[in-house]
CSV table of C-alpha atoms and ligand atoms in Angstrom, one decimal:
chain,number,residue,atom,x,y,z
A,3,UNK,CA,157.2,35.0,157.0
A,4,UNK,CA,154.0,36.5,157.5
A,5,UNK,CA,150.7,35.5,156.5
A,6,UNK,CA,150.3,38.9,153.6
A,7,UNK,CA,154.1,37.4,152.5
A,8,UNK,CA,153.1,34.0,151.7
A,9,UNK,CA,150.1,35.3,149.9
A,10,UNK,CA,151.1,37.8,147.6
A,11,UNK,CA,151.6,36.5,144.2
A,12,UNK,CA,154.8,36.0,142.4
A,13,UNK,CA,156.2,35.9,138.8
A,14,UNK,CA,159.5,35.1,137.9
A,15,UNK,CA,162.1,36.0,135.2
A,16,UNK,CA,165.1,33.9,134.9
A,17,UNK,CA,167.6,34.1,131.7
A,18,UNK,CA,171.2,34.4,130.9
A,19,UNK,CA,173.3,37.4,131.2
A,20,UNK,CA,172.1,40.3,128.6
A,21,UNK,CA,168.4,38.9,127.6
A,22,UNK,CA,167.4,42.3,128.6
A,23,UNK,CA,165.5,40.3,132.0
A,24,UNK,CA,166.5,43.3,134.7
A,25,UNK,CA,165.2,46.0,132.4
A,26,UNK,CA,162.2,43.5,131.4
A,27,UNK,CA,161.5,42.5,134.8
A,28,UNK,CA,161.6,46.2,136.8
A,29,UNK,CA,159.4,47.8,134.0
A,30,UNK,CA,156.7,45.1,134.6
A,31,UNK,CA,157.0,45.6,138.2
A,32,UNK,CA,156.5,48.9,137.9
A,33,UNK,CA,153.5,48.6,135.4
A,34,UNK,CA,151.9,46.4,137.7
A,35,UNK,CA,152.8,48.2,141.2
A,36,UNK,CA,154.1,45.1,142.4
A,37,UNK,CA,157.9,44.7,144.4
A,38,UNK,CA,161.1,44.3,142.4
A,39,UNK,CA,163.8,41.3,143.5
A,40,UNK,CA,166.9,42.2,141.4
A,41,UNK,CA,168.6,38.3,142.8
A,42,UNK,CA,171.6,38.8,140.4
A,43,UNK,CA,172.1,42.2,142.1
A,44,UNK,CA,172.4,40.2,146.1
A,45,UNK,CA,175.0,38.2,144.2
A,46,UNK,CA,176.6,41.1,142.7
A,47,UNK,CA,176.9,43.1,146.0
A,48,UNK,CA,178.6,40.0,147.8
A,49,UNK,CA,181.5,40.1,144.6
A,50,UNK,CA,182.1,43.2,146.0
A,51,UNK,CA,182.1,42.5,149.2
A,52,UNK,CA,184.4,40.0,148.8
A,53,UNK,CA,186.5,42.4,147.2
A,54,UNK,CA,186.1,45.3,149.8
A,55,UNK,CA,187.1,43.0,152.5
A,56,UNK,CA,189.7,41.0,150.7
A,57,UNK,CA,187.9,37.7,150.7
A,58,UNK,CA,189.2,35.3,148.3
A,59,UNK,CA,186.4,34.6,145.7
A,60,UNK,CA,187.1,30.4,146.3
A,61,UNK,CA,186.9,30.8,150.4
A,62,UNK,CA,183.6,29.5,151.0
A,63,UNK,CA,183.1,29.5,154.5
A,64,UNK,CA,183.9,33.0,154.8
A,65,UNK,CA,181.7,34.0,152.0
A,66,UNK,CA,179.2,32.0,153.3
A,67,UNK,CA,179.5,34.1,156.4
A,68,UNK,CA,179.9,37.5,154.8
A,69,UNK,CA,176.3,36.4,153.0
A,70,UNK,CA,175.0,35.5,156.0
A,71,UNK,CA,175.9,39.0,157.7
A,72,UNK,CA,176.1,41.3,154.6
A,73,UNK,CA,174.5,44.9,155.2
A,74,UNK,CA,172.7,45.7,152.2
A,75,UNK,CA,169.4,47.9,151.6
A,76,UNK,CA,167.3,47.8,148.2
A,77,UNK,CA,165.3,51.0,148.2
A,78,UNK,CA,163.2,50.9,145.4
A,79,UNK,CA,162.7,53.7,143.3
A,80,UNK,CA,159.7,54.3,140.7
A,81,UNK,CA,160.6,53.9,137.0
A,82,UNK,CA,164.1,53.0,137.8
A,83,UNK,CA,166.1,50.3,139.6
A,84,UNK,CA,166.2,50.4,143.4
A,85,UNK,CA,169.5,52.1,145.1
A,86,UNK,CA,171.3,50.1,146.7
A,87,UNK,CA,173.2,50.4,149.8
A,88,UNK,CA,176.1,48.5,151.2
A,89,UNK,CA,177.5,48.5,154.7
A,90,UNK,CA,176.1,52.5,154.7
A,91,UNK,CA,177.5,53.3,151.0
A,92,UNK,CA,175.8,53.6,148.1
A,93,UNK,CA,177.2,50.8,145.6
A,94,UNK,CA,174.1,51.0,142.8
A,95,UNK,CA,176.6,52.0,139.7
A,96,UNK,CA,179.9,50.4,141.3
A,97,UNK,CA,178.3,46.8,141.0
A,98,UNK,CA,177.7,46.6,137.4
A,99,UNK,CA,180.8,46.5,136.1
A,100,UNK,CA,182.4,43.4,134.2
A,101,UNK,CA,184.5,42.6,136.8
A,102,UNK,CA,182.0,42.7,139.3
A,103,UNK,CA,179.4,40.6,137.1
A,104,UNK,CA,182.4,37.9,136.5
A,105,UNK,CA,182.7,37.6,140.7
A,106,UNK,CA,179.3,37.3,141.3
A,107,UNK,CA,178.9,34.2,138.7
A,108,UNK,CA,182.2,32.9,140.8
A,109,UNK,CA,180.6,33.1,144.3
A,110,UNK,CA,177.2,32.3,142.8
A,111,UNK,CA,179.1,28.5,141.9
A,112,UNK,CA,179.0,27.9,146.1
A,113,UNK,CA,176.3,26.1,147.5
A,114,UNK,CA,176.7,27.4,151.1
A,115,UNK,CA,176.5,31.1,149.2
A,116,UNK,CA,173.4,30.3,147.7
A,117,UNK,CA,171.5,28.7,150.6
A,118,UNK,CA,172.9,31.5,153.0
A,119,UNK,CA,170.9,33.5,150.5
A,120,UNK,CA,167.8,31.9,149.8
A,121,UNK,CA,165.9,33.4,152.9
A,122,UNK,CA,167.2,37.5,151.9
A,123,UNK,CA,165.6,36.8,148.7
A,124,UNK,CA,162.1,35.1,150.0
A,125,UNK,CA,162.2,38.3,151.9
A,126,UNK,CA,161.2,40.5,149.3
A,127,UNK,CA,157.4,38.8,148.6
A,128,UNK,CA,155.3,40.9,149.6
A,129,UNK,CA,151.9,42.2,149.0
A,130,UNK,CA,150.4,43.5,146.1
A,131,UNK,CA,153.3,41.1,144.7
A,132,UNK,CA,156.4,40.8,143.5
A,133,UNK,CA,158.5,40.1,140.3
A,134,UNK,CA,161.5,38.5,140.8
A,135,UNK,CA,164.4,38.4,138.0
A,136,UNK,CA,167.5,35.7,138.3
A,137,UNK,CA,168.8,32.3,137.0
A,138,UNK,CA,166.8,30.0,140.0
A,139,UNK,CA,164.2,31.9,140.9
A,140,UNK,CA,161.3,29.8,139.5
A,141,UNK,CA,163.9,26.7,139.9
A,142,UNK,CA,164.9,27.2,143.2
A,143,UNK,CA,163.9,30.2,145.4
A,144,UNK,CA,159.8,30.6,144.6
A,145,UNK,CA,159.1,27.1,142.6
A,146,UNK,CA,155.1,27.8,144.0
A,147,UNK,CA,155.5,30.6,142.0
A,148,UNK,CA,151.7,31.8,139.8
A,149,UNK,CA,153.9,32.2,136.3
A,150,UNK,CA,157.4,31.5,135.7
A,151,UNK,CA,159.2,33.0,132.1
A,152,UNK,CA,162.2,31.7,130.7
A,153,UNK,CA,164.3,34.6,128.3
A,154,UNK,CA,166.3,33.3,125.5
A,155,UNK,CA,168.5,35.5,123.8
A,156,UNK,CA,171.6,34.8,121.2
A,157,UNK,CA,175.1,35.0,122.3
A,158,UNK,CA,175.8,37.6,119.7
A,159,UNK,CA,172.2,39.6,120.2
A,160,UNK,CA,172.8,40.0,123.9
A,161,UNK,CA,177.0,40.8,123.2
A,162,UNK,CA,175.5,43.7,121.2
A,163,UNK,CA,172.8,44.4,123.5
A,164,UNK,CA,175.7,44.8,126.8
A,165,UNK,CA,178.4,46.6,124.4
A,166,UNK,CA,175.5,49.2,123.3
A,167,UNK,CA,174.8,49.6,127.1
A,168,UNK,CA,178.7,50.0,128.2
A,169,UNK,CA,179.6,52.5,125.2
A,170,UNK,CA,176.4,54.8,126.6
A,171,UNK,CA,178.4,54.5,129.8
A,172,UNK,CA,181.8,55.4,128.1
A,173,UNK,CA,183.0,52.1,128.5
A,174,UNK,CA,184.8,50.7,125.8
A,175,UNK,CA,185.3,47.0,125.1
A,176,UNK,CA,185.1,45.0,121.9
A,177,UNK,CA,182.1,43.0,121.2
A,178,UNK,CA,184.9,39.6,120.7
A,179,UNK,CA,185.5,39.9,124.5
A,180,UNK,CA,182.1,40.8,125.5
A,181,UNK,CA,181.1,37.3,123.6
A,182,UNK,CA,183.9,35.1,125.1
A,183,UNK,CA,183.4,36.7,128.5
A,184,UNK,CA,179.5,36.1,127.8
A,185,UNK,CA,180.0,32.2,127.2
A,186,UNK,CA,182.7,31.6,129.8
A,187,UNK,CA,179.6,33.1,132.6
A,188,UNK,CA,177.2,31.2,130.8
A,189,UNK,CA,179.0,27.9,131.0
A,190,UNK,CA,179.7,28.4,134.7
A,191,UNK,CA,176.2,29.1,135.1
A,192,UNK,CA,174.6,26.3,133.6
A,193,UNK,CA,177.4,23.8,134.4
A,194,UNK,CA,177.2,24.1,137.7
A,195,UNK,CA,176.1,21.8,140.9
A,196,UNK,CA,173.7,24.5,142.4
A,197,UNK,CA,170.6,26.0,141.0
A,198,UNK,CA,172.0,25.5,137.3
A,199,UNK,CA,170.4,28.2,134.8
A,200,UNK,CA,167.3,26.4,133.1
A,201,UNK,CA,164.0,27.1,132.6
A,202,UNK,CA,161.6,25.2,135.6
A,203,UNK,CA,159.7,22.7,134.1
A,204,UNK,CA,156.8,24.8,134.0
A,205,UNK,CA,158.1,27.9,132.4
A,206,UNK,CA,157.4,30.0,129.5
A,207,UNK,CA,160.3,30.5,126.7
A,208,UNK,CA,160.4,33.6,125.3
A,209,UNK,CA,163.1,33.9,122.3
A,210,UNK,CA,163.8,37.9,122.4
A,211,UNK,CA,165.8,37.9,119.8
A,212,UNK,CA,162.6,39.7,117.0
A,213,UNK,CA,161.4,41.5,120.0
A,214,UNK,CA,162.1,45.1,121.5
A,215,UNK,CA,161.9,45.3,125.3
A,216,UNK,CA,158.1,46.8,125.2
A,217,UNK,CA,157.2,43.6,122.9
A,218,UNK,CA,158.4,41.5,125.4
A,219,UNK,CA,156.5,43.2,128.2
A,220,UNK,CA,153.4,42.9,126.2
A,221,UNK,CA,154.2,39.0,125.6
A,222,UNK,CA,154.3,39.1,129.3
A,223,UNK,CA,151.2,41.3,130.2
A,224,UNK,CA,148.9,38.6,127.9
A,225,UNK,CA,150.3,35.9,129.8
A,226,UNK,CA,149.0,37.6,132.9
A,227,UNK,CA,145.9,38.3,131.5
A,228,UNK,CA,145.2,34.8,130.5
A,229,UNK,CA,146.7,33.5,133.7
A,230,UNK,CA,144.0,31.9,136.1
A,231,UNK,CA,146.3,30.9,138.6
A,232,UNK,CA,146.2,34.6,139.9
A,233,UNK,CA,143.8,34.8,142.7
A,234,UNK,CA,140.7,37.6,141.5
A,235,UNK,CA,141.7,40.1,144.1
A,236,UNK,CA,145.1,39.9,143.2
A,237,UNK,CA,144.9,39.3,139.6
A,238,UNK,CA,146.8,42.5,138.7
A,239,UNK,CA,144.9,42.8,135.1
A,240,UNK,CA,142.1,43.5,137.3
A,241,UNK,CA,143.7,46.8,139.0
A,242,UNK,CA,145.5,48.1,135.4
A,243,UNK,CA,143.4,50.2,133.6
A,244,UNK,CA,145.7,51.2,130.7
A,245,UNK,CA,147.6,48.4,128.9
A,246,UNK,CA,149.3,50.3,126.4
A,247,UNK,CA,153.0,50.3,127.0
A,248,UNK,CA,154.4,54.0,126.9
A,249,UNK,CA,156.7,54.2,124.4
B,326,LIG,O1,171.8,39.1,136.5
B,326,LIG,P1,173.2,39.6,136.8
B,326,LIG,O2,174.1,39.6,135.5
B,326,LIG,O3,173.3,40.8,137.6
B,326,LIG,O4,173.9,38.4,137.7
B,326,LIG,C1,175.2,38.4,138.0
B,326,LIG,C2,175.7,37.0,138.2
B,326,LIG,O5,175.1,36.5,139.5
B,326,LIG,C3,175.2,36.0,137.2
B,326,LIG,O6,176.2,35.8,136.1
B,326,LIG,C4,175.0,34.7,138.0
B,326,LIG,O7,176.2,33.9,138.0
B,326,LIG,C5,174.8,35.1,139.4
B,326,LIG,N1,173.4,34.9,139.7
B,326,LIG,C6,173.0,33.7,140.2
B,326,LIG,N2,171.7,33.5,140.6
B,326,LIG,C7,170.8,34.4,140.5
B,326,LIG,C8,171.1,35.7,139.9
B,326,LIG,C9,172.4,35.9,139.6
B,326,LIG,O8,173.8,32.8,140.3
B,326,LIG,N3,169.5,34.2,140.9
Protein backbone atom coordinates (compact mmCIF):
# COMPACT_ATOMS: atom_id res chain seq x y z
CA UNK A 1 0.00 0.00 0.00
CA UNK A 2 1.34 3.23 -0.75
CA UNK A 3 2.02 6.06 1.30
CA UNK A 4 -1.15 8.50 -0.63
CA UNK A 5 -3.33 4.93 0.26
CA UNK A 6 -2.76 4.82 3.80
CA UNK A 7 -3.45 8.51 4.05
CA UNK A 8 -6.49 9.20 2.38
CA UNK A 9 -9.38 9.41 4.62
CA UNK A 10 -12.14 6.88 4.92
CA UNK A 11 -15.84 6.78 5.96
CA UNK A 12 -17.81 3.83 6.21
CA UNK A 13 -21.44 2.67 5.70
CA UNK A 14 -22.47 -0.66 7.05
CA UNK A 15 -26.27 -1.77 7.35
CA UNK A 16 -28.48 -4.62 6.55
CA UNK A 17 -29.84 -5.45 3.20
CA UNK A 18 -32.34 -2.62 1.79
CA UNK A 19 -31.44 0.46 4.37
CA UNK A 20 -30.94 2.25 1.13
CA UNK A 21 -26.69 2.13 2.22
CA UNK A 22 -25.45 1.56 -1.71
CA UNK A 23 -27.62 4.42 -3.02
CA UNK A 24 -26.66 6.41 0.28
CA UNK A 25 -23.19 5.64 0.20
CA UNK A 26 -22.36 6.29 -3.89
CA UNK A 27 -24.28 9.65 -3.73
CA UNK A 28 -21.98 10.94 -0.92
CA UNK A 29 -19.09 9.73 -2.76
CA UNK A 30 -19.96 11.44 -5.50
CA UNK A 31 -20.87 14.71 -3.51
CA UNK A 32 -17.64 14.66 -1.98
CA UNK A 33 -15.38 13.43 -5.15
CA UNK A 34 -14.10 10.84 -3.07
CA UNK A 35 -13.81 6.70 -4.40
CA UNK A 36 -16.75 4.32 -4.03
CA UNK A 37 -16.10 0.50 -2.42
CA UNK A 38 -19.48 -1.23 -3.26
CA UNK A 39 -17.92 -4.55 -0.63
CA UNK A 40 -21.40 -6.29 -1.01
CA UNK A 41 -20.95 -6.02 -4.78
CA UNK A 42 -17.05 -8.20 -4.44
CA UNK A 43 -19.29 -10.66 -2.58
CA UNK A 44 -21.91 -10.55 -5.16
CA UNK A 45 -19.65 -11.08 -8.20
CA UNK A 46 -17.93 -14.21 -6.49
CA UNK A 47 -21.98 -15.79 -6.07
CA UNK A 48 -21.78 -15.62 -9.56
CA UNK A 49 -18.77 -16.80 -10.05
CA UNK A 50 -19.43 -19.69 -8.27
CA UNK A 51 -22.23 -20.15 -10.35
CA UNK A 52 -20.55 -19.56 -13.75
CA UNK A 53 -17.95 -22.08 -12.87
CA UNK A 54 -20.17 -24.52 -11.09
CA UNK A 55 -18.61 -24.19 -7.74
CA UNK A 56 -20.69 -25.41 -4.94
CA UNK A 57 -21.68 -22.42 -2.71
CA UNK A 58 -20.43 -24.76 0.68
CA UNK A 59 -16.84 -25.71 -1.12
CA UNK A 60 -14.60 -23.45 0.66
CA UNK A 61 -11.38 -24.08 -0.48
CA UNK A 62 -12.29 -23.63 -3.92
CA UNK A 63 -14.07 -20.41 -3.33
CA UNK A 64 -11.42 -19.30 -1.34
CA UNK A 65 -9.29 -19.79 -4.46
CA UNK A 66 -11.68 -18.47 -7.04
CA UNK A 67 -11.61 -15.13 -4.56
CA UNK A 68 -8.23 -15.14 -4.47
CA UNK A 69 -7.96 -15.25 -8.45
CA UNK A 70 -11.28 -13.69 -9.41
CA UNK A 71 -10.97 -11.09 -12.50
CA UNK A 72 -13.13 -8.33 -11.72
CA UNK A 73 -12.85 -4.47 -12.62
CA UNK A 74 -14.94 -1.63 -10.85
CA UNK A 75 -14.92 1.35 -13.19
CA UNK A 76 -16.52 4.05 -11.63
CA UNK A 77 -18.87 6.07 -13.28
CA UNK A 78 -20.12 9.73 -12.15
CA UNK A 79 -23.66 9.94 -10.66
CA UNK A 80 -24.08 6.28 -10.98
CA UNK A 81 -22.62 2.96 -9.66
CA UNK A 82 -19.35 1.79 -11.19
CA UNK A 83 -19.60 -1.00 -14.13
CA UNK A 84 -18.50 -3.87 -13.32
CA UNK A 85 -16.61 -6.35 -15.19
CA UNK A 86 -16.03 -9.96 -14.70
CA UNK A 87 -13.53 -12.28 -16.29
CA UNK A 88 -13.92 -9.57 -19.57
CA UNK A 89 -17.93 -9.41 -19.31
CA UNK A 90 -19.83 -6.92 -18.13
CA UNK A 91 -21.99 -8.40 -15.02
CA UNK A 92 -23.22 -4.81 -13.50
CA UNK A 93 -27.21 -5.68 -13.80
CA UNK A 94 -26.73 -9.61 -13.80
CA UNK A 95 -25.45 -9.45 -10.01
CA UNK A 96 -28.37 -7.96 -8.40
CA UNK A 97 -30.79 -10.26 -8.63
CA UNK A 98 -32.30 -12.26 -5.52
CA UNK A 99 -30.69 -15.13 -6.25
CA UNK A 100 -27.47 -13.71 -6.66
CA UNK A 101 -27.87 -11.52 -3.37
CA UNK A 102 -29.00 -14.97 -1.37
CA UNK A 103 -25.34 -16.60 -2.72
CA UNK A 104 -23.33 -13.86 -1.83
CA UNK A 105 -24.78 -13.88 1.97
CA UNK A 106 -23.83 -17.84 1.55
CA UNK A 107 -20.22 -17.43 0.53
CA UNK A 108 -19.95 -14.25 2.65
CA UNK A 109 -20.57 -17.10 5.88
CA UNK A 110 -16.74 -18.45 4.96
CA UNK A 111 -13.93 -17.23 6.77
CA UNK A 112 -11.25 -18.14 4.20
CA UNK A 113 -13.74 -16.06 1.59
CA UNK A 114 -13.55 -13.13 3.61
CA UNK A 115 -9.85 -12.96 4.46
CA UNK A 116 -9.04 -13.86 0.76
CA UNK A 117 -10.87 -10.67 0.31
CA UNK A 118 -9.84 -8.27 2.77
CA UNK A 119 -6.73 -6.99 0.79
CA UNK A 120 -9.13 -6.41 -2.87
CA UNK A 121 -11.17 -4.23 -0.65
CA UNK A 122 -8.18 -2.11 1.20
CA UNK A 123 -7.27 -1.66 -2.32
CA UNK A 124 -9.77 0.76 -3.18
CA UNK A 125 -8.44 3.71 -0.44
CA UNK A 126 -7.23 6.10 -2.18
CA UNK A 127 -6.68 9.73 -2.24
CA UNK A 128 -8.97 12.42 -2.07
CA UNK A 129 -10.81 9.37 -0.09
CA UNK A 130 -13.02 6.90 -0.11
CA UNK A 131 -16.53 5.77 1.15
CA UNK A 132 -16.91 2.36 1.67
CA UNK A 133 -20.50 0.64 2.01
CA UNK A 134 -20.84 -3.15 3.56
CA UNK A 135 -21.65 -5.15 6.80
CA UNK A 136 -17.66 -5.08 8.32
CA UNK A 137 -16.27 -2.37 6.86
CA UNK A 138 -15.79 -0.16 10.02
CA UNK A 139 -15.80 -3.75 12.02
CA UNK A 140 -13.35 -5.45 10.12
CA UNK A 141 -11.73 -4.08 6.86
CA UNK A 142 -10.96 -0.11 7.78
CA UNK A 143 -11.58 -0.16 11.80
CA UNK A 144 -8.89 3.20 11.70
CA UNK A 145 -11.51 4.53 9.77
CA UNK A 146 -12.17 8.90 10.40
CA UNK A 147 -16.27 8.18 10.77
CA UNK A 148 -18.03 5.06 10.79
CA UNK A 149 -22.26 5.03 10.28
CA UNK A 150 -24.40 2.39 11.21
CA UNK A 151 -28.11 2.37 8.95
CA UNK A 152 -31.02 0.96 10.69
CA UNK A 153 -33.93 0.28 8.74
CA UNK A 154 -37.36 -1.86 9.55
CA UNK A 155 -37.86 -5.22 8.11
CA UNK A 156 -41.07 -4.12 6.55
CA UNK A 157 -39.69 -0.40 5.45
CA UNK A 158 -36.76 -1.92 3.61
CA UNK A 159 -39.20 -5.04 2.07
CA UNK A 160 -41.10 -2.07 0.64
CA UNK A 161 -38.18 -0.20 -0.18
CA UNK A 162 -36.52 -3.53 -2.48
CA UNK A 163 -40.16 -4.57 -3.90
CA UNK A 164 -40.63 -0.77 -5.14
CA UNK A 165 -37.01 -1.16 -6.73
CA UNK A 166 -37.72 -4.82 -8.41
CA UNK A 167 -41.38 -3.71 -9.76
CA UNK A 168 -39.41 -0.52 -11.57
CA UNK A 169 -37.34 -3.37 -12.94
CA UNK A 170 -40.42 -5.51 -14.00
CA UNK A 171 -39.72 -7.84 -11.43
CA UNK A 172 -42.45 -9.13 -9.70
CA UNK A 173 -42.42 -10.76 -6.22
CA UNK A 174 -44.66 -10.27 -3.21
CA UNK A 175 -43.62 -8.14 -0.43
CA UNK A 176 -44.29 -11.71 2.10
CA UNK A 177 -41.32 -13.30 0.31
CA UNK A 178 -39.28 -10.30 0.06
CA UNK A 179 -39.69 -10.12 4.06
CA UNK A 180 -38.94 -13.85 4.84
CA UNK A 181 -36.16 -13.80 2.32
CA UNK A 182 -34.98 -10.40 4.06
CA UNK A 183 -34.80 -12.06 7.68
CA UNK A 184 -33.47 -15.49 6.61
CA UNK A 185 -30.11 -12.99 5.00
CA UNK A 186 -30.27 -11.07 7.99
CA UNK A 187 -30.00 -13.89 10.43
CA UNK A 188 -27.12 -15.45 8.45
CA UNK A 189 -25.54 -12.22 8.53
CA UNK A 190 -25.58 -11.33 11.97
CA UNK A 191 -25.34 -14.97 13.26
CA UNK A 192 -22.41 -15.68 11.81
CA UNK A 193 -18.67 -16.49 13.05
CA UNK A 194 -16.96 -13.89 10.71
CA UNK A 195 -17.37 -10.24 10.59
CA UNK A 196 -21.06 -10.52 11.99
CA UNK A 197 -23.29 -7.36 10.93
CA UNK A 198 -23.05 -4.82 13.88
CA UNK A 199 -22.36 -1.46 14.20
CA UNK A 200 -18.27 -0.94 15.46
CA UNK A 201 -18.20 0.32 18.71
CA UNK A 202 -17.65 3.64 17.54
CA UNK A 203 -20.29 4.14 15.05
CA UNK A 204 -23.14 6.39 14.32
CA UNK A 205 -26.85 4.87 14.19
CA UNK A 206 -28.93 6.30 11.87
CA UNK A 207 -32.75 4.97 12.02
CA UNK A 208 -33.87 5.72 8.19
CA UNK A 209 -37.01 4.78 8.73
CA UNK A 210 -38.60 9.06 8.86
CA UNK A 211 -35.90 9.91 6.46
CA UNK A 212 -35.73 10.17 2.50
CA UNK A 213 -32.34 9.19 1.03
CA UNK A 214 -31.26 13.18 0.65
CA UNK A 215 -32.19 13.45 4.49
CA UNK A 216 -30.00 10.90 5.23
CA UNK A 217 -27.15 12.38 3.17
CA UNK A 218 -27.57 15.57 4.97
CA UNK A 219 -27.41 13.64 8.47
CA UNK A 220 -24.24 12.50 6.97
CA UNK A 221 -22.71 15.70 5.49
CA UNK A 222 -23.17 17.45 9.28
CA UNK A 223 -21.45 14.67 10.74
CA UNK A 224 -18.63 15.49 8.33
CA UNK A 225 -18.78 18.89 9.02
CA UNK A 226 -18.54 18.56 12.67
CA UNK A 227 -15.97 15.75 12.32
CA UNK A 228 -12.31 16.88 13.61
CA UNK A 229 -10.79 13.71 12.97
CA UNK A 230 -10.58 14.78 9.21
CA UNK A 231 -7.15 16.11 8.64
CA UNK A 232 -7.64 20.23 7.35
CA UNK A 233 -6.30 19.42 3.89
CA UNK A 234 -8.50 16.63 3.53
CA UNK A 235 -11.45 17.68 5.40
CA UNK A 236 -13.76 17.42 2.42
CA UNK A 237 -16.21 20.30 3.93
CA UNK A 238 -13.36 22.40 3.20
CA UNK A 239 -13.31 21.67 -0.78
CA UNK A 240 -17.51 21.58 -1.19
CA UNK A 241 -18.79 24.77 -1.86
CA UNK A 242 -22.48 23.99 -2.33
CA UNK A 243 -24.20 21.82 0.43
CA UNK A 244 -27.54 21.76 -0.82
CA UNK A 245 -28.49 18.40 -1.93
CA UNK A 246 -30.06 18.45 -5.56
CA UNK A 247 -33.20 17.31 -5.37
O1 LIG B 1 -24.95 -5.18 0.12
P1 LIG B 1 -25.43 -6.32 -0.74
O2 LIG B 1 -26.86 -6.66 -0.56
O3 LIG B 1 -25.06 -6.14 -2.18
O4 LIG B 1 -24.59 -7.59 -0.24
C1 LIG B 1 -24.91 -8.88 -0.65
C2 LIG B 1 -24.50 -9.87 0.45
O5 LIG B 1 -23.07 -9.89 0.57
C3 LIG B 1 -25.00 -9.52 1.85
O6 LIG B 1 -26.26 -10.09 2.15
C4 LIG B 1 -23.93 -10.05 2.77
O7 LIG B 1 -24.22 -11.36 3.18
C5 LIG B 1 -22.68 -10.07 1.92
N1 LIG B 1 -21.76 -9.02 2.32
C6 LIG B 1 -20.87 -9.29 3.33
N2 LIG B 1 -19.96 -8.35 3.71
C7 LIG B 1 -19.93 -7.15 3.13
C8 LIG B 1 -20.86 -6.84 2.10
C9 LIG B 1 -21.78 -7.80 1.72
O8 LIG B 1 -20.90 -10.37 3.89
N3 LIG B 1 -19.02 -6.27 3.49
Amino acid sequence: MTRQQQNAPIITIDGASGTGKGTISQLLADRLGWNFLDSGALYRVLGLAAQKHSVALDNEPALEVLAQHLDVQFIARKNDFPRIILEGEEVTDLIRTEKIGNAASIVGALPAVRTALLSRQRDFREAPGLVADGRDMGTVVFPDAELKIFLLASLEERASRRLKQLKERGINVTLHDLIEELRARDRRDKERAVAPLKPAEDAICIDTDPLTIEQVVERMMSEIYQKKAFPATLNPVNKITDMSVAE
